[in-house]
mmCIF file with all atom_site columns, C-alpha atoms in Angstrom:
data_model
loop_
_atom_site.group_PDB
_atom_site.id
_atom_site.type_symbol
_atom_site.label_atom_id
_atom_site.label_alt_id
_atom_site.label_comp_id
_atom_site.label_asym_id
_atom_site.label_entity_id
_atom_site.label_seq_id
_atom_site.pdbx_PDB_ins_code
_atom_site.Cartn_x
_atom_site.Cartn_y
_atom_site.Cartn_z
_atom_site.occupancy
_atom_site.B_iso_or_equiv
_atom_site.pdbx_formal_charge
_atom_site.auth_seq_id
_atom_site.auth_comp_id
_atom_site.auth_asym_id
_atom_site.auth_atom_id
_atom_site.pdbx_PDB_model_num
ATOM 1   C CA . MET N 1 1   ? 42.120 43.630 64.346 1.00 0.00 ? 1   MET N CA 1
ATOM 2   C CA . ARG N 1 2   ? 41.207 40.553 62.330 1.00 0.00 ? 2   ARG N CA 1
ATOM 3   C CA . LYS N 1 3   ? 38.634 38.382 63.817 1.00 0.00 ? 3   LYS N CA 1
ATOM 4   C CA . LEU N 1 4   ? 39.680 34.702 64.206 1.00 0.00 ? 4   LEU N CA 1
ATOM 5   C CA . PRO N 1 5   ? 37.630 32.041 62.574 1.00 0.00 ? 5   PRO N CA 1
ATOM 6   C CA . LYS N 1 6   ? 35.451 29.827 64.859 1.00 0.00 ? 6   LYS N CA 1
ATOM 7   C CA . ILE N 1 7   ? 36.531 26.382 65.668 1.00 0.00 ? 7   ILE N CA 1
ATOM 8   C CA . LYS N 1 8   ? 33.129 25.136 64.470 1.00 0.00 ? 8   LYS N CA 1
ATOM 9   C CA . THR N 1 9   ? 33.513 26.908 61.075 1.00 0.00 ? 9   THR N CA 1
ATOM 10  C CA . LEU N 1 10  ? 36.946 25.335 60.633 1.00 0.00 ? 10  LEU N CA 1
ATOM 11  C CA . GLU N 1 11  ? 35.686 21.821 61.675 1.00 0.00 ? 11  GLU N CA 1
ATOM 12  C CA . ASN N 1 12  ? 33.042 22.197 59.066 1.00 0.00 ? 12  ASN N CA 1
ATOM 13  C CA . LYS N 1 13  ? 35.439 23.313 56.362 1.00 0.00 ? 13  LYS N CA 1
ATOM 14  C CA . LEU N 1 14  ? 37.876 20.394 57.171 1.00 0.00 ? 14  LEU N CA 1
ATOM 15  C CA . TRP N 1 15  ? 34.993 17.781 57.187 1.00 0.00 ? 15  TRP N CA 1
ATOM 16  C CA . ILE N 1 16  ? 33.809 18.988 53.718 1.00 0.00 ? 16  ILE N CA 1
ATOM 17  C CA . LEU N 1 17  ? 37.420 18.504 52.501 1.00 0.00 ? 17  LEU N CA 1
ATOM 18  C CA . CYS N 1 18  ? 37.455 15.063 54.105 1.00 0.00 ? 18  CYS N CA 1
ATOM 19  C CA . LYS N 1 19  ? 34.307 14.009 52.207 1.00 0.00 ? 19  LYS N CA 1
ATOM 20  C CA . GLU N 1 20  ? 35.565 15.444 48.928 1.00 0.00 ? 20  GLU N CA 1
ATOM 21  C CA . ILE N 1 21  ? 38.769 13.573 49.047 1.00 0.00 ? 21  ILE N CA 1
ATOM 22  C CA . THR N 1 22  ? 37.161 10.402 50.161 1.00 0.00 ? 22  THR N CA 1
ATOM 23  C CA . ARG N 1 23  ? 34.857 10.672 47.165 1.00 0.00 ? 23  ARG N CA 1
ATOM 24  C CA . LEU N 1 24  ? 37.673 11.281 44.825 1.00 0.00 ? 24  LEU N CA 1
ATOM 25  C CA . LYS N 1 25  ? 39.943 8.630  46.272 1.00 0.00 ? 25  LYS N CA 1
ATOM 26  C CA . TYR N 1 26  ? 37.436 5.804  46.466 1.00 0.00 ? 26  TYR N CA 1
ATOM 27  C CA . ILE N 1 27  ? 34.707 4.524  44.292 1.00 0.00 ? 27  ILE N CA 1
ATOM 28  C CA . ASN N 1 28  ? 30.911 5.160  45.153 1.00 0.00 ? 28  ASN N CA 1
ATOM 29  C CA . THR N 1 29  ? 30.550 1.820  46.776 1.00 0.00 ? 29  THR N CA 1
ATOM 30  C CA . CYS N 1 30  ? 29.848 1.130  50.377 1.00 0.00 ? 30  CYS N CA 1
ATOM 31  C CA . PHE N 1 31  ? 33.220 -0.075 52.002 1.00 0.00 ? 31  PHE N CA 1
ATOM 32  C CA . THR N 1 32  ? 31.374 -2.260 54.383 1.00 0.00 ? 32  THR N CA 1
ATOM 33  C CA . CYS N 1 33  ? 28.452 -3.981 52.607 1.00 0.00 ? 33  CYS N CA 1
ATOM 34  C CA . ALA N 1 34  ? 29.626 -3.272 49.050 1.00 0.00 ? 34  ALA N CA 1
ATOM 35  C CA . LYS N 1 35  ? 26.352 -1.623 47.829 1.00 0.00 ? 35  LYS N CA 1
ATOM 36  C CA . GLU N 1 36  ? 27.216 0.207  44.579 1.00 0.00 ? 36  GLU N CA 1
ATOM 37  C CA . ASP N 1 37  ? 26.510 3.427  42.871 1.00 0.00 ? 37  ASP N CA 1
ATOM 38  C CA . LEU N 1 38  ? 25.893 5.442  45.897 1.00 0.00 ? 38  LEU N CA 1
ATOM 39  C CA . PHE N 1 39  ? 25.138 9.089  45.245 1.00 0.00 ? 39  PHE N CA 1
ATOM 40  C CA . GLY N 1 40  ? 23.520 12.073 47.099 1.00 0.00 ? 40  GLY N CA 1
ATOM 41  C CA . LYS N 1 41  ? 22.083 11.376 50.549 1.00 0.00 ? 41  LYS N CA 1
ATOM 42  C CA . GLU N 1 42  ? 22.778 7.656  50.205 1.00 0.00 ? 42  GLU N CA 1
ATOM 43  C CA . LEU N 1 43  ? 26.543 8.215  50.015 1.00 0.00 ? 43  LEU N CA 1
ATOM 44  C CA . HIS N 1 44  ? 28.187 8.989  53.406 1.00 0.00 ? 44  HIS N CA 1
ATOM 45  C CA . THR N 1 45  ? 31.780 9.396  54.567 1.00 0.00 ? 45  THR N CA 1
ATOM 46  C CA . GLY N 1 46  ? 32.128 6.751  57.449 1.00 0.00 ? 46  GLY N CA 1
ATOM 47  C CA . HIS N 1 47  ? 34.619 6.550  60.062 1.00 0.00 ? 47  HIS N CA 1
ATOM 48  C CA . PHE N 1 48  ? 36.293 3.247  61.068 1.00 0.00 ? 48  PHE N CA 1
ATOM 49  C CA . LEU N 1 49  ? 35.650 4.082  64.743 1.00 0.00 ? 49  LEU N CA 1
ATOM 50  C CA . LYS N 1 50  ? 32.863 6.226  66.037 1.00 0.00 ? 50  LYS N CA 1
ATOM 51  C CA . LYS N 1 51  ? 33.745 9.916  65.716 1.00 0.00 ? 51  LYS N CA 1
ATOM 52  C CA . ARG N 1 52  ? 32.447 10.787 69.187 1.00 0.00 ? 52  ARG N CA 1
ATOM 53  C CA . ILE N 1 53  ? 34.963 8.505  70.730 1.00 0.00 ? 53  ILE N CA 1
ATOM 54  C CA . LEU N 1 54  ? 38.011 9.363  68.699 1.00 0.00 ? 54  LEU N CA 1
ATOM 55  C CA . PRO N 1 55  ? 40.712 11.759 70.099 1.00 0.00 ? 55  PRO N CA 1
ATOM 56  C CA . TYR N 1 56  ? 40.430 15.146 68.368 1.00 0.00 ? 56  TYR N CA 1
ATOM 57  C CA . GLU N 1 57  ? 43.604 14.491 66.234 1.00 0.00 ? 57  GLU N CA 1
ATOM 58  C CA . MET N 1 58  ? 42.000 11.383 64.645 1.00 0.00 ? 58  MET N CA 1
ATOM 59  C CA . LYS N 1 59  ? 38.402 12.731 63.874 1.00 0.00 ? 59  LYS N CA 1
ATOM 60  C CA . TYR N 1 60  ? 39.588 13.977 60.472 1.00 0.00 ? 60  TYR N CA 1
ATOM 61  C CA . ASP N 1 61  ? 42.325 11.378 59.658 1.00 0.00 ? 61  ASP N CA 1
ATOM 62  C CA . LEU N 1 62  ? 41.910 10.354 55.887 1.00 0.00 ? 62  LEU N CA 1
ATOM 63  C CA . ARG N 1 63  ? 43.282 6.812  56.777 1.00 0.00 ? 63  ARG N CA 1
ATOM 64  C CA . ILE N 1 64  ? 40.045 6.033  58.712 1.00 0.00 ? 64  ILE N CA 1
ATOM 65  C CA . LEU N 1 65  ? 37.526 7.426  56.330 1.00 0.00 ? 65  LEU N CA 1
ATOM 66  C CA . ARG N 1 66  ? 35.748 5.453  53.492 1.00 0.00 ? 66  ARG N CA 1
ATOM 67  C CA . ASN N 1 67  ? 32.504 5.781  51.525 1.00 0.00 ? 67  ASN N CA 1
ATOM 68  C CA . GLN N 1 68  ? 29.540 4.110  53.209 1.00 0.00 ? 68  GLN N CA 1
ATOM 69  C CA . CYS N 1 69  ? 25.955 3.753  52.410 1.00 0.00 ? 69  CYS N CA 1
ATOM 70  C CA . SER N 1 70  ? 23.603 5.393  54.827 1.00 0.00 ? 70  SER N CA 1
ATOM 71  C CA . ARG N 1 71  ? 22.334 2.142  56.202 1.00 0.00 ? 71  ARG N CA 1
ATOM 72  C CA . CYS N 1 72  ? 25.846 0.877  57.310 1.00 0.00 ? 72  CYS N CA 1
ATOM 73  C CA . ASN N 1 73  ? 26.850 4.404  58.466 1.00 0.00 ? 73  ASN N CA 1
ATOM 74  C CA . LEU N 1 74  ? 23.780 5.418  60.349 1.00 0.00 ? 74  LEU N CA 1
ATOM 75  C CA . ARG N 1 75  ? 21.591 2.457  61.176 1.00 0.00 ? 75  ARG N CA 1
ATOM 76  C CA . GLY N 1 76  ? 24.549 0.153  61.205 1.00 0.00 ? 76  GLY N CA 1
ATOM 77  C CA . ASN N 1 77  ? 26.635 2.326  63.597 1.00 0.00 ? 77  ASN N CA 1
ATOM 78  C CA . GLY N 1 78  ? 29.361 2.330  61.013 1.00 0.00 ? 78  GLY N CA 1
ATOM 79  C CA . ASN N 1 79  ? 29.363 -1.545 60.807 1.00 0.00 ? 79  ASN N CA 1
ATOM 80  C CA . GLU N 1 80  ? 32.823 -1.381 62.599 1.00 0.00 ? 80  GLU N CA 1
ATOM 81  C CA . GLY N 1 81  ? 33.491 -5.150 62.573 1.00 0.00 ? 81  GLY N CA 1
ATOM 82  C CA . LEU N 1 82  ? 33.079 -5.434 58.797 1.00 0.00 ? 82  LEU N CA 1
ATOM 83  C CA . TYR N 1 83  ? 34.817 -2.133 58.219 1.00 0.00 ? 83  TYR N CA 1
ATOM 84  C CA . ALA N 1 84  ? 38.039 -3.677 60.354 1.00 0.00 ? 84  ALA N CA 1
ATOM 85  C CA . ILE N 1 85  ? 37.871 -6.767 58.268 1.00 0.00 ? 85  ILE N CA 1
ATOM 86  C CA . ASN N 1 86  ? 37.778 -4.803 54.984 1.00 0.00 ? 86  ASN N CA 1
ATOM 87  C CA . LEU N 1 87  ? 40.561 -2.385 56.185 1.00 0.00 ? 87  LEU N CA 1
ATOM 88  C CA . VAL N 1 88  ? 42.709 -5.436 56.852 1.00 0.00 ? 88  VAL N CA 1
ATOM 89  C CA . LYS N 1 89  ? 41.878 -6.937 53.472 1.00 0.00 ? 89  LYS N CA 1
ATOM 90  C CA . THR N 1 90  ? 42.692 -3.719 51.523 1.00 0.00 ? 90  THR N CA 1
ATOM 91  C CA . GLU N 1 91  ? 45.404 -2.211 53.545 1.00 0.00 ? 91  GLU N CA 1
ATOM 92  C CA . GLY N 1 92  ? 47.054 -4.969 55.698 1.00 0.00 ? 92  GLY N CA 1
ATOM 93  C CA . VAL N 1 93  ? 46.968 -5.658 59.300 1.00 0.00 ? 93  VAL N CA 1
ATOM 94  C CA . GLU N 1 94  ? 49.908 -3.245 60.116 1.00 0.00 ? 94  GLU N CA 1
ATOM 95  C CA . TYR N 1 95  ? 47.700 -0.451 58.800 1.00 0.00 ? 95  TYR N CA 1
ATOM 96  C CA . LEU N 1 96  ? 45.067 -1.308 61.249 1.00 0.00 ? 96  LEU N CA 1
ATOM 97  C CA . LEU N 1 97  ? 47.609 -1.710 64.079 1.00 0.00 ? 97  LEU N CA 1
ATOM 98  C CA . GLN N 1 98  ? 49.098 1.787  63.304 1.00 0.00 ? 98  GLN N CA 1
ATOM 99  C CA . ILE N 1 99  ? 45.591 3.368  63.451 1.00 0.00 ? 99  ILE N CA 1
ATOM 100 C CA . ASP N 1 100 ? 44.945 1.653  66.792 1.00 0.00 ? 100 ASP N CA 1
ATOM 101 C CA . SER N 1 101 ? 48.466 2.687  68.143 1.00 0.00 ? 101 SER N CA 1
ATOM 102 C CA . ASP N 1 102 ? 47.792 6.335  67.081 1.00 0.00 ? 102 ASP N CA 1
ATOM 103 C CA . VAL N 1 103 ? 44.307 6.379  68.719 1.00 0.00 ? 103 VAL N CA 1
ATOM 104 C CA . ARG N 1 104 ? 45.842 5.012  71.948 1.00 0.00 ? 104 ARG N CA 1
ATOM 105 C CA . TYR N 1 105 ? 48.587 7.751  71.703 1.00 0.00 ? 105 TYR N CA 1
ATOM 106 C CA . TYR N 1 106 ? 46.337 10.647 71.128 1.00 0.00 ? 106 TYR N CA 1
ATOM 107 C CA . SER N 1 107 ? 43.958 9.429  73.811 1.00 0.00 ? 107 SER N CA 1
ATOM 108 C CA . LEU N 1 108 ? 46.841 9.853  76.372 1.00 0.00 ? 108 LEU N CA 1
ATOM 109 C CA . VAL N 1 109 ? 47.940 13.285 75.026 1.00 0.00 ? 109 VAL N CA 1
ATOM 110 C CA . GLU N 1 110 ? 46.494 16.272 76.877 1.00 0.00 ? 110 GLU N CA 1
ATOM 111 C CA . GLU N 1 111 ? 43.473 17.734 75.100 1.00 0.00 ? 111 GLU N CA 1
ATOM 112 C CA . MET N 1 112 ? 44.181 20.823 72.809 1.00 0.00 ? 112 MET N CA 1
ATOM 113 C CA . GLY N 1 113 ? 43.018 24.186 73.964 1.00 0.00 ? 113 GLY N CA 1
ATOM 114 C CA . THR N 1 114 ? 41.216 26.478 71.571 1.00 0.00 ? 114 THR N CA 1
ATOM 115 C CA . ALA N 1 115 ? 44.232 28.228 70.081 1.00 0.00 ? 115 ALA N CA 1
ATOM 116 C CA . GLU N 1 116 ? 45.816 24.838 69.491 1.00 0.00 ? 116 GLU N CA 1
ATOM 117 C CA . LYS N 1 117 ? 42.686 23.445 67.842 1.00 0.00 ? 117 LYS N CA 1
ATOM 118 C CA . ARG N 1 118 ? 42.449 26.565 65.625 1.00 0.00 ? 118 ARG N CA 1
ATOM 119 C CA . GLU N 1 119 ? 46.208 26.106 64.511 1.00 0.00 ? 119 GLU N CA 1
ATOM 120 C CA . TYR N 1 120 ? 45.650 22.368 63.976 1.00 0.00 ? 120 TYR N CA 1
ATOM 121 C CA . LEU N 1 121 ? 42.463 22.857 61.873 1.00 0.00 ? 121 LEU N CA 1
ATOM 122 C CA . LEU N 1 122 ? 44.126 25.584 59.755 1.00 0.00 ? 122 LEU N CA 1
ATOM 123 C CA . LYS N 1 123 ? 47.147 23.423 59.060 1.00 0.00 ? 123 LYS N CA 1
ATOM 124 C CA . LYS N 1 124 ? 44.887 20.384 58.193 1.00 0.00 ? 124 LYS N CA 1
ATOM 125 C CA . ILE N 1 125 ? 42.707 22.557 55.998 1.00 0.00 ? 125 ILE N CA 1
ATOM 126 C CA . ASP N 1 126 ? 45.747 23.665 53.978 1.00 0.00 ? 126 ASP N CA 1
ATOM 127 C CA . GLU N 1 127 ? 47.165 20.144 53.789 1.00 0.00 ? 127 GLU N CA 1
ATOM 128 C CA . TYR N 1 128 ? 43.826 18.677 52.639 1.00 0.00 ? 128 TYR N CA 1
ATOM 129 C CA . LYS N 1 129 ? 43.316 21.290 50.066 1.00 0.00 ? 129 LYS N CA 1
ATOM 130 C CA . GLN N 1 130 ? 46.766 20.272 48.614 1.00 0.00 ? 130 GLN N CA 1
ATOM 131 C CA . ILE N 1 131 ? 45.629 16.628 48.641 1.00 0.00 ? 131 ILE N CA 1
ATOM 132 C CA . LYS N 1 132 ? 42.346 17.429 46.936 1.00 0.00 ? 132 LYS N CA 1
ATOM 133 C CA . ARG N 1 133 ? 44.180 19.545 44.141 1.00 0.00 ? 133 ARG N CA 1
ATOM 134 C CA . ARG N 1 134 ? 46.451 16.515 43.580 1.00 0.00 ? 134 ARG N CA 1
ATOM 135 C CA . TYR N 1 135 ? 43.467 14.236 43.098 1.00 0.00 ? 135 TYR N CA 1
ATOM 136 C CA . LEU N 1 136 ? 41.809 16.672 40.707 1.00 0.00 ? 136 LEU N CA 1
ATOM 137 C CA . ASP N 1 137 ? 45.018 17.060 38.733 1.00 0.00 ? 137 ASP N CA 1
ATOM 138 C CA . ILE N 1 138 ? 45.171 13.308 38.223 1.00 0.00 ? 138 ILE N CA 1
ATOM 139 C CA . GLU N 1 139 ? 41.657 13.212 36.618 1.00 0.00 ? 139 GLU N CA 1
#
């Protein structure tokens, strides 16, 4: 009988894909303070809203991820106010309203069980691998 992958292992794989896609999609500049040429430990993938308060379905949502410097992401708690302003500037107010609507919706949905989380993560990993391949094919 094949052993099922652990949820934490799948979450780590998915997060790595999130970071790779964000780095491929956006320039190495902090989305919030505009600090340029971020690399290594200075380059973070930041969430629009704090990951710990997001519903599970939104923690790995590419729409809310951007490159950030460590100062904004860690010491500035994500710099959410400026993050929101910049999302509106770059994507439009409807984009931000849709994210808010999705967060509210998933906050009301019953939390997934272990089997559901595993299935969700495996599906997202496959989806994000395809997205990453598309970005790599462009370059």
